[in-house]
mmCIF file of C-alpha atoms in Angstrom:
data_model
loop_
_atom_site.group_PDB
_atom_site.id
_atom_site.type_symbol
_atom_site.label_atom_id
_atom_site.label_comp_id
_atom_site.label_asym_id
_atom_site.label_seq_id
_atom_site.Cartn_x
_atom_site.Cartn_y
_atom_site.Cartn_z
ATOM 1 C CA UNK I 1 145.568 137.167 119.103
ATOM 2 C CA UNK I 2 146.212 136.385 122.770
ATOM 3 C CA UNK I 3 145.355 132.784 123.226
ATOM 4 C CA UNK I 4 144.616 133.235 126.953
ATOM 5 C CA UNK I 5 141.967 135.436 126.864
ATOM 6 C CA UNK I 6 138.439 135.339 128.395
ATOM 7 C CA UNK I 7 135.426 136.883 129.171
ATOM 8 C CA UNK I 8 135.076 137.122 132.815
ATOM 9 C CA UNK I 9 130.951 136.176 132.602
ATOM 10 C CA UNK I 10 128.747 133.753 134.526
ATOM 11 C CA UNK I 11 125.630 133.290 132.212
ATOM 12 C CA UNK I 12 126.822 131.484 128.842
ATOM 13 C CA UNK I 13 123.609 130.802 127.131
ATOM 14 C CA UNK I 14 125.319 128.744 124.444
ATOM 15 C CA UNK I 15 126.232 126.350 127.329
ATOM 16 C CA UNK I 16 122.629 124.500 126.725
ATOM 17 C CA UNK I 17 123.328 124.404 122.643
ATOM 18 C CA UNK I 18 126.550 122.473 123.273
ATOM 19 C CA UNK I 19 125.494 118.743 122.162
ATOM 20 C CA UNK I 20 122.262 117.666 120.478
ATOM 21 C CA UNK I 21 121.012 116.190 123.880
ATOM 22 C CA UNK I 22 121.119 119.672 125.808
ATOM 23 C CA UNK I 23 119.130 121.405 122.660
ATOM 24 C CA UNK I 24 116.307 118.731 122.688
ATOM 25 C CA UNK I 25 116.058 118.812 126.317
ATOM 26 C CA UNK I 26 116.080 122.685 126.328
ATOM 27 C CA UNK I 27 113.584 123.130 122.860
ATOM 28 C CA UNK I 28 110.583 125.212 123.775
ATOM 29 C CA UNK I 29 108.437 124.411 120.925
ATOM 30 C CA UNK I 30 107.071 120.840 119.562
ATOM 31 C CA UNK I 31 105.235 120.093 116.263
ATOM 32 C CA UNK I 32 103.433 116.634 116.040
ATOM 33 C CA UNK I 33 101.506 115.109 114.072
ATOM 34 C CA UNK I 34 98.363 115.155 116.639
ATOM 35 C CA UNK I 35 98.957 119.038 115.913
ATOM 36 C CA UNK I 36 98.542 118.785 112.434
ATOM 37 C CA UNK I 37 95.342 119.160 109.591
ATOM 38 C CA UNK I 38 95.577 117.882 106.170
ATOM 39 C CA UNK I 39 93.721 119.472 103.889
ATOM 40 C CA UNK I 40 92.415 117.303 101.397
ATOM 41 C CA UNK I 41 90.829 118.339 97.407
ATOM 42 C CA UNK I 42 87.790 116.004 96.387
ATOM 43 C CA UNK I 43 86.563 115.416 92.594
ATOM 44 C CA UNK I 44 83.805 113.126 91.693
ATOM 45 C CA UNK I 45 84.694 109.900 89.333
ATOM 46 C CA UNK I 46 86.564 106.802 90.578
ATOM 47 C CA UNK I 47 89.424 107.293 88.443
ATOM 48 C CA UNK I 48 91.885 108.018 91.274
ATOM 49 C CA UNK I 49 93.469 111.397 92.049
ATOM 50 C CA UNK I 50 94.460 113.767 89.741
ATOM 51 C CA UNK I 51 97.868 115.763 90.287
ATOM 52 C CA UNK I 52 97.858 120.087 90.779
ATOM 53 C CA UNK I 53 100.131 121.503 88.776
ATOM 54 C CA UNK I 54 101.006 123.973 90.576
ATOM 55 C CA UNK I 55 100.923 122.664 94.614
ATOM 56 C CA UNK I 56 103.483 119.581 93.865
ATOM 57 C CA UNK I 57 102.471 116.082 95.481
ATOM 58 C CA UNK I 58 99.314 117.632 96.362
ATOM 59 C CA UNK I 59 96.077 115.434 94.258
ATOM 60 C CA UNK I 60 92.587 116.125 93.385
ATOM 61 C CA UNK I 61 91.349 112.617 95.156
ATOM 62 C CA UNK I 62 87.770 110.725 94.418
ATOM 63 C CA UNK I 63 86.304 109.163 97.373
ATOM 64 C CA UNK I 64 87.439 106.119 97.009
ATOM 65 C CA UNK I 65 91.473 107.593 96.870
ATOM 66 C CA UNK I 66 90.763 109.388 99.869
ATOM 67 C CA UNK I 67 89.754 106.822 102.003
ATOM 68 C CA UNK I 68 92.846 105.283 101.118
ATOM 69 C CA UNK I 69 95.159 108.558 101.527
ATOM 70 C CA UNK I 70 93.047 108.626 104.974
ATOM 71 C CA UNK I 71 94.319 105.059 105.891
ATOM 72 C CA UNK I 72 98.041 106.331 105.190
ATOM 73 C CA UNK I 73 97.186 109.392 107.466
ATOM 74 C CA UNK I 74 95.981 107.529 110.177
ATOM 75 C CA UNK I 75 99.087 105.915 110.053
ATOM 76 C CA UNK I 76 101.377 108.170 110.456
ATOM 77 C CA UNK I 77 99.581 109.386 113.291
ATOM 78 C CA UNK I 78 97.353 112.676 111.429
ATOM 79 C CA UNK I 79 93.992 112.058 112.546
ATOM 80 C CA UNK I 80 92.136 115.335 111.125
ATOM 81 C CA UNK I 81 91.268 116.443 107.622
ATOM 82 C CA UNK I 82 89.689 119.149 106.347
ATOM 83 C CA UNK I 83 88.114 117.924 102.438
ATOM 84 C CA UNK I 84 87.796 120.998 99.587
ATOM 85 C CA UNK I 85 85.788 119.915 96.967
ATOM 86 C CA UNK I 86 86.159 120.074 93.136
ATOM 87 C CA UNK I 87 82.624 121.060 92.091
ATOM 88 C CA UNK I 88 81.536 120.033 88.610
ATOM 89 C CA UNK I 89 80.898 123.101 86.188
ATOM 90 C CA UNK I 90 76.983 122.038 85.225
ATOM 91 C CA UNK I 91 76.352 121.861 89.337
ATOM 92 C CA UNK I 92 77.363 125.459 89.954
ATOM 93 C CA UNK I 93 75.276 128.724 89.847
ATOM 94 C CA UNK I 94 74.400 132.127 91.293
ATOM 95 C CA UNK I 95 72.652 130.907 94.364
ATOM 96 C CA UNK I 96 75.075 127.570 94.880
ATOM 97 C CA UNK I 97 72.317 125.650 95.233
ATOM 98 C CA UNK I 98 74.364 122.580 95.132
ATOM 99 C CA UNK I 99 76.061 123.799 98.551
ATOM 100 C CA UNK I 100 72.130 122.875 99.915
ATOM 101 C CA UNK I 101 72.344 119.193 98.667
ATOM 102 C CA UNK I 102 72.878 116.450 101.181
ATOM 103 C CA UNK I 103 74.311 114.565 98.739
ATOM 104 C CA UNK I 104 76.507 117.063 97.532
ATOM 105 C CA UNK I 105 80.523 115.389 97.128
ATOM 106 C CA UNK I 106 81.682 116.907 100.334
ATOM 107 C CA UNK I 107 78.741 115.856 102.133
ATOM 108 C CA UNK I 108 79.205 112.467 100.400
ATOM 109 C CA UNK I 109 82.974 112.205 101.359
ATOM 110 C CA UNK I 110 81.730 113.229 105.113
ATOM 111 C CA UNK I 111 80.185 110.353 105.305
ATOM 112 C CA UNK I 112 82.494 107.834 103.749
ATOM 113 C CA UNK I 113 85.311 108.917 106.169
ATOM 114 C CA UNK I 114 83.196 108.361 109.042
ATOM 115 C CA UNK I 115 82.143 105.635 107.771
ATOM 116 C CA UNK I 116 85.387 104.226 107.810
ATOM 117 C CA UNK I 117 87.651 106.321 110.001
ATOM 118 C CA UNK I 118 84.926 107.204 112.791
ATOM 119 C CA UNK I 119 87.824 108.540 115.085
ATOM 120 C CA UNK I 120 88.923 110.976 111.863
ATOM 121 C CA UNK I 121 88.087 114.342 113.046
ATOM 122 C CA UNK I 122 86.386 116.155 109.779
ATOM 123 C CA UNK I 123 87.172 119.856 109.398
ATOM 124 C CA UNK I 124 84.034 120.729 106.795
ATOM 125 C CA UNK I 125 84.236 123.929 104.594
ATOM 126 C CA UNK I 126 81.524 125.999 104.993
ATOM 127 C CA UNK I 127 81.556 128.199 101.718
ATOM 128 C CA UNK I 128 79.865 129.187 98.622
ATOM 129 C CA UNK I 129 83.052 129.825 96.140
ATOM 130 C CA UNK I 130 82.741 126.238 94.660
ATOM 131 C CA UNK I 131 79.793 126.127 94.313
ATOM 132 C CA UNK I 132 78.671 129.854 92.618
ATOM 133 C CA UNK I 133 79.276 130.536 88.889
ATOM 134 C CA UNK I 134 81.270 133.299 89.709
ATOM 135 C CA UNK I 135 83.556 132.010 92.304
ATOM 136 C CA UNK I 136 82.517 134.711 95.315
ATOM 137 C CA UNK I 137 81.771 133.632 98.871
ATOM 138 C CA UNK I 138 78.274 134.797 98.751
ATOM 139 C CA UNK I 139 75.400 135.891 97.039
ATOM 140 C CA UNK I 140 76.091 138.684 94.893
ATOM 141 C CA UNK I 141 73.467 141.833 94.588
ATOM 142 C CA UNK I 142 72.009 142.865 91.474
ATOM 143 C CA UNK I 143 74.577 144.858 90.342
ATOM 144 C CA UNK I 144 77.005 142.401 90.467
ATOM 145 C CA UNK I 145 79.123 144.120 92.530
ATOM 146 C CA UNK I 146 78.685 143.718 96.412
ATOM 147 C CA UNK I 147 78.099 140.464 98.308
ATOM 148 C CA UNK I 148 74.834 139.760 99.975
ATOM 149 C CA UNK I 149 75.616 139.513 103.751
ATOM 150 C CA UNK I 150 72.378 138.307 105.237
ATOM 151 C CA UNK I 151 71.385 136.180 102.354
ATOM 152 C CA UNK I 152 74.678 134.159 102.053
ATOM 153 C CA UNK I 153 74.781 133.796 106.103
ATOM 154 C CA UNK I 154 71.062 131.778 105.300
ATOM 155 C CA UNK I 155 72.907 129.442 103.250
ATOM 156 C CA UNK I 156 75.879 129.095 105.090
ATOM 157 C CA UNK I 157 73.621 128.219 107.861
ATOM 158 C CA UNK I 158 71.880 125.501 105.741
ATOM 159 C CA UNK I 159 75.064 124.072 104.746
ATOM 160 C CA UNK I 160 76.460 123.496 107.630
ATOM 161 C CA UNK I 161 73.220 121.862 109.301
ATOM 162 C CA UNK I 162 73.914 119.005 106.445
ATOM 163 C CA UNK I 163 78.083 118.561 106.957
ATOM 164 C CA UNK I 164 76.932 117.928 110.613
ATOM 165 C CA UNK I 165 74.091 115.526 109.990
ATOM 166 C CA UNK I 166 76.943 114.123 107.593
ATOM 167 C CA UNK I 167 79.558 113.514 110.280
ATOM 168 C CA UNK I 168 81.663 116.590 110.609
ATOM 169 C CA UNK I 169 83.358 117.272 113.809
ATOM 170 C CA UNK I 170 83.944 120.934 113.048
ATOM 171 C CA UNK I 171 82.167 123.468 111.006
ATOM 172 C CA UNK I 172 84.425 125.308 109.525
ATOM 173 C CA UNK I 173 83.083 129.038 108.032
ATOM 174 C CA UNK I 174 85.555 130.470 105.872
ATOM 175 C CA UNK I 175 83.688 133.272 103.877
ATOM 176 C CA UNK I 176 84.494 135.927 106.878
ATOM 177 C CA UNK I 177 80.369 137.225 106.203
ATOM 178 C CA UNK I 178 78.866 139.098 109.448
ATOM 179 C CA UNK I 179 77.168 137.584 111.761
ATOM 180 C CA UNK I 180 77.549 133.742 110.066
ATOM 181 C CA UNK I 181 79.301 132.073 113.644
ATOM 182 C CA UNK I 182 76.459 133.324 115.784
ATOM 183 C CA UNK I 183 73.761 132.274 112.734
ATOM 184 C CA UNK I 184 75.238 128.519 112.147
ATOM 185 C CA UNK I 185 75.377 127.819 116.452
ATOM 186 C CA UNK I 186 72.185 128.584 116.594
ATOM 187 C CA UNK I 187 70.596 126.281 114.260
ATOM 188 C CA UNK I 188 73.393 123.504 115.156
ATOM 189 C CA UNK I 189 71.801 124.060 118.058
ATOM 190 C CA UNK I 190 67.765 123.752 117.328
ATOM 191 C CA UNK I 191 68.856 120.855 115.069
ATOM 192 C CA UNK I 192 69.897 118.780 118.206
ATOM 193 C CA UNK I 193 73.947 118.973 116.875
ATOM 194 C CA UNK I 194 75.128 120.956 119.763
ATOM 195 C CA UNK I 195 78.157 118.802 119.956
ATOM 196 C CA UNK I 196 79.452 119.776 116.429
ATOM 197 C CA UNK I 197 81.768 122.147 117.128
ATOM 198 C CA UNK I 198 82.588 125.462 115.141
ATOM 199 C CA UNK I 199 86.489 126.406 114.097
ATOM 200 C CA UNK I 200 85.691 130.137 112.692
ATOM 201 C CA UNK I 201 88.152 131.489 109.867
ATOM 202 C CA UNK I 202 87.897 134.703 112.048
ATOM 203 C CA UNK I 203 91.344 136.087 110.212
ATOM 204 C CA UNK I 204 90.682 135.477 107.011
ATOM 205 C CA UNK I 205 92.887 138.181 104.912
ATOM 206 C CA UNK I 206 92.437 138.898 101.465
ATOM 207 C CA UNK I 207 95.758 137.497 100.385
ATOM 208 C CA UNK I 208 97.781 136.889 97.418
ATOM 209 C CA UNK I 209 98.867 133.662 98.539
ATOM 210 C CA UNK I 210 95.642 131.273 97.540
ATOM 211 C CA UNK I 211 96.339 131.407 93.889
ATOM 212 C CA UNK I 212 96.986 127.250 93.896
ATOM 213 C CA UNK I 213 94.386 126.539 96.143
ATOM 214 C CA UNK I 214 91.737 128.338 93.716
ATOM 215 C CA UNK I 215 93.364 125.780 90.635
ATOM 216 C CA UNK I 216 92.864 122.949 92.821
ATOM 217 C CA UNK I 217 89.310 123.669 93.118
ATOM 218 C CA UNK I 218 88.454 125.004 89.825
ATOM 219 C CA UNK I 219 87.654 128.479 90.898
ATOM 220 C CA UNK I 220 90.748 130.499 89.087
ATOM 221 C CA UNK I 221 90.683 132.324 85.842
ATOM 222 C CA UNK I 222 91.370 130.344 83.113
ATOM 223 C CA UNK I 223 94.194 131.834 80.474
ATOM 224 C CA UNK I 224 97.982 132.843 80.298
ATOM 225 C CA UNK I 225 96.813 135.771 82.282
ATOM 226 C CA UNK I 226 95.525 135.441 85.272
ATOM 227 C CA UNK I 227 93.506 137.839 87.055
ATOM 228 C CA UNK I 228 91.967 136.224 90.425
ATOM 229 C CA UNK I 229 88.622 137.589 92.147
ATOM 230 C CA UNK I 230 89.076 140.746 93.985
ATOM 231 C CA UNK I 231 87.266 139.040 97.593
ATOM 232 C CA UNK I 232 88.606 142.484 99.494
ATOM 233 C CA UNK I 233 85.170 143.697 100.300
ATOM 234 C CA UNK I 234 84.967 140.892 102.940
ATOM 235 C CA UNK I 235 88.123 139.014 103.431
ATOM 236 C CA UNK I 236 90.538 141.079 105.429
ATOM 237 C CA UNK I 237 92.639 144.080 104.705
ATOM 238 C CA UNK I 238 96.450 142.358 104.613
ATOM 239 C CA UNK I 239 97.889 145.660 106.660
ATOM 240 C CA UNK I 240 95.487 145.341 109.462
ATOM 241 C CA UNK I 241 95.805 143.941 112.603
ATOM 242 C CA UNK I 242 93.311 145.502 114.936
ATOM 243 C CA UNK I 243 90.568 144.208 112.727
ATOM 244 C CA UNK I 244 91.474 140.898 112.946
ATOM 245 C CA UNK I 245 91.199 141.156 117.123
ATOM 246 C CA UNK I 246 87.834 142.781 116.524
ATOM 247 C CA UNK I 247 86.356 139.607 114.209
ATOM 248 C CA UNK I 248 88.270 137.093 116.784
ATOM 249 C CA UNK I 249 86.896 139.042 119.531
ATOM 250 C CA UNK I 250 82.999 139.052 117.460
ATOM 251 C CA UNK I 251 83.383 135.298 116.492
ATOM 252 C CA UNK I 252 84.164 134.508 120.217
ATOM 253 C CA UNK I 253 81.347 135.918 121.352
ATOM 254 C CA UNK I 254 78.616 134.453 118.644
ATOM 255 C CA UNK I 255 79.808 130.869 119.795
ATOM 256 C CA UNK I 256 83.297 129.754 118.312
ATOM 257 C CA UNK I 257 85.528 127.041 119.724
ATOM 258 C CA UNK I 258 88.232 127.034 117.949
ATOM 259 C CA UNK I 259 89.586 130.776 116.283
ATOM 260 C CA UNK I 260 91.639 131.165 112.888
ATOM 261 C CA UNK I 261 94.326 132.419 111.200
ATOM 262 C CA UNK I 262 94.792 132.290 107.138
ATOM 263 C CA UNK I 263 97.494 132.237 105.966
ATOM 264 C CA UNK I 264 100.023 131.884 109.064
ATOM 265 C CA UNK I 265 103.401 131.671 107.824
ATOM 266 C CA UNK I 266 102.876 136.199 106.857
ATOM 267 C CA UNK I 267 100.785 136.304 109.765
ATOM 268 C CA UNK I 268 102.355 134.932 112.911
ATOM 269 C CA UNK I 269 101.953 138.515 114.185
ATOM 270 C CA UNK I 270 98.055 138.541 113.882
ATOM 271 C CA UNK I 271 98.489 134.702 115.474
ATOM 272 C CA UNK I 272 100.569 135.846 118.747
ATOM 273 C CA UNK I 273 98.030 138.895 118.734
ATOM 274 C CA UNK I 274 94.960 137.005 119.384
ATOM 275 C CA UNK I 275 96.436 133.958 121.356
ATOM 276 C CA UNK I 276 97.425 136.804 124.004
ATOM 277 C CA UNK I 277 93.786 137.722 123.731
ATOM 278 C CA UNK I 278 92.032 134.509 124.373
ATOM 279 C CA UNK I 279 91.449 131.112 126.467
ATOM 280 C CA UNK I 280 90.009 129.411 122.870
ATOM 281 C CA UNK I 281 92.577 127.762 121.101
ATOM 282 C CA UNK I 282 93.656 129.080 117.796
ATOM 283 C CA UNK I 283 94.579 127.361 114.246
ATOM 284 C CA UNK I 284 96.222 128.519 111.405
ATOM 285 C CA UNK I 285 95.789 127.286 107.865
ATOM 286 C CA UNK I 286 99.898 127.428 105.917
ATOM 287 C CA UNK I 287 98.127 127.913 102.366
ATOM 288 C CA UNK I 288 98.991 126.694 99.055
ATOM 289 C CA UNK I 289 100.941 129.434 98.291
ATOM 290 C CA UNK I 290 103.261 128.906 101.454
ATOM 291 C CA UNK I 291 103.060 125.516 100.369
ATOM 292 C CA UNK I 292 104.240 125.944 96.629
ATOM 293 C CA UNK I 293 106.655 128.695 97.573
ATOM 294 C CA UNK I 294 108.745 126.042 100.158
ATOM 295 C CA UNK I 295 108.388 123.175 96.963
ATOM 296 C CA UNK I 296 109.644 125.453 94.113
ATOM 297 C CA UNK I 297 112.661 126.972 96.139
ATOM 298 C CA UNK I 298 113.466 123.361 97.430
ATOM 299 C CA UNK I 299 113.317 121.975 93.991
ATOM 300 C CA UNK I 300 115.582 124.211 92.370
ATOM 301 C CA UNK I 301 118.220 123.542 95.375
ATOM 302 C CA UNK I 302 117.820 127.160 97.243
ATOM 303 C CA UNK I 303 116.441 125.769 99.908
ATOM 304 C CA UNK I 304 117.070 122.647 102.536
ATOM 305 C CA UNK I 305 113.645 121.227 102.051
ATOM 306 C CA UNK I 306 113.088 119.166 104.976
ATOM 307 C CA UNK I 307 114.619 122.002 107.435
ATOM 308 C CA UNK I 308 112.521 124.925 106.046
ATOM 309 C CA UNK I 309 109.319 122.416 106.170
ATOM 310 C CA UNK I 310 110.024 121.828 110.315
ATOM 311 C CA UNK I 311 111.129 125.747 110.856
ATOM 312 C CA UNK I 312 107.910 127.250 108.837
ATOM 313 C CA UNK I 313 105.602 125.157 111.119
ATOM 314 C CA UNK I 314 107.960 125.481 114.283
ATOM 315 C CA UNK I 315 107.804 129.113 113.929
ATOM 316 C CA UNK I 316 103.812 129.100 113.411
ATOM 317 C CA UNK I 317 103.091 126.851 116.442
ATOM 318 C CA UNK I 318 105.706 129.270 118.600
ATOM 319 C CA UNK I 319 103.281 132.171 117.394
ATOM 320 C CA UNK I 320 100.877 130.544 119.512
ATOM 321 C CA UNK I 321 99.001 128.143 116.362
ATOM 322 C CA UNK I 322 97.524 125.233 118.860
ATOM 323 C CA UNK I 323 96.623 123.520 115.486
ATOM 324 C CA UNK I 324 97.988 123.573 111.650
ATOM 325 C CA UNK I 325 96.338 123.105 108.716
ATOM 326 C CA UNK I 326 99.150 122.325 106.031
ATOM 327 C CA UNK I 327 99.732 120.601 103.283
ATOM 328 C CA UNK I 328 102.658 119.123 104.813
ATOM 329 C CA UNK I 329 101.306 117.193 107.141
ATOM 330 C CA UNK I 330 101.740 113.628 105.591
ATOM 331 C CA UNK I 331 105.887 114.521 105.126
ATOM 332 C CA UNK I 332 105.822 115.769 108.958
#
């Protein structure tokens, strides 16, 4: 090898990635913790928090153990949750009527943050799976089969009136029905709540990867072998793309503030897609699966946990993510 050679070139890109200073000073793409959501899973009692199985460090928390979990957030500078509750067995039913009941858990929690934490921003669900028997989004028809569109939009509607009047700062619609942005501005609107604001799930896909999410909240099968609910006739079709811009484009025009992507981290496509498509910024939700996938490779020593943590949520906020929802946002 002749020691003396070189590359007669000008531009030497690695020039910038020579010391540790030079990369900071040249890195394109921040995450920090005023970027970041924590989802949060509710139960009733006042016996503490209850560990998932299957989404490690992640708990079930009462209200009192989430006031407290909200105090360590605050601290480390994550001022916005967004609470999933646990709904008791005997509360649930075809219609989720408990979804209608100001006094439901997450209406109760609501108001205990706020209480509280006034300056916690308060992401509230706005769906029927915990609360229906049969753990759909909606109302099903007679047969059994199809969702109810208009009929679940009423509820939603109803439902999200009461997280307002509770304290949420953003509605948050995540059952991907027709119609249901434009339906729940308008009555924020007669009910004098104009400034709650609305952050649509408007790329909701029908994905594989919410299998711990739906143990958290009670809604999976129960047995060895599980078989989750087919939710394809109204969450989105995972090899589509132009869809997605056509429910971004439908939610942004019923009233939306803030646009969604779930789940991000197979999705940063469908994220970049939309950001170059509108002035409304976008969040993405990295979901329990994501989540468990990153703990269960970095437990067994295949991955470097902490690096694959900052790169999944660096690489979702270069997509063009403006906000994360992730569950870890209390290790960021």
């Amino acid at each position: 090898m002749n020691e003396n050679f070189k590359l007669d070139i000008k531009k030497r890109p690695r020039r910038l990635r020579k010391t540790q200073t030079r990369l900071a000073l040249c890195e394109e793409t921040h995450v920090s913790p005023s970027d970041l959501i924590l989802p949060v899973f509710i139960k009733e009692g006042k016996s503490g928090a209850d560990k998932i199985p299957s989404m490690p460090n992640v708990y079930r928390h009462t209200i009192d153990s989430l006031l407290r979990l909200c105090e360590k957030a605050s601290k480390k500078g994550i001022m916005a949750i967004a609470p999933f509750p646990q709904v008791e067995q005997s509360k649930k039913s075809l219609r989720a009527d408990e979804a209608l009941n100001p006094k439901s858990l997450a209406n109760r929690a609501i108001r205990a943050v706020k209480k509280r934490f006034p300056e916690m921003a308060i992401v509230a669900d706005i769906a029927l799976d915990p609360y229906t028997s049969h753990g759909h989004d909606g109302i099903l028809d007679a047969s059994g089969e199809w969702i109810l569109n208009d009929e679940t939009v009423e509820i939603l509607a109803g439902m999200s009136v009461l997280a307002a009047q509770a304290g949420a700062d953003f509605i948050a619609p995540s059952d991907m029905m027709d119609g249901r942005v434009g339906a729940i501005r308008n009555i924020l609107d007669e009910c004098d709540l104009s400034d709650t604001a609305i952050m649509a799930y408007s790329a909701k896909y029908a994905s594989a990867f919410y299998g711990p999410f739906r143990d958290a909240i009670g809604s999976a099968p129960k047995g060895k072998t599980k078989k989750y609910l087919d939710k394809k006739g109204y969450q989105l079709n995972p090899a589509n793309a132009r869809e997605a811009l056509r429910e971004a484009q439908l939610d942004e025009e019923e009233g939306a503030d803030i646009l969604m992507v779930k789940p991000a981290g197979h999705y940063l496509d469908i994220i970049a897609k939309i950001k170059e498509r509108t002035t409304l910024p976008i969040a993405a939700y990295q979901v329990s699966g994501e989540y468990s996938m990153i703990y269960a490779a970095s437990k067994n020593g295949w991955l470097d946990h902490e690096r694959v943590v900052k790169e999944s949520l660096t690489s979702i906020k270069r997509a063009g993510a403006d906000m994360i929802l992730t569950y870890f946002a209390m290790e960021v």
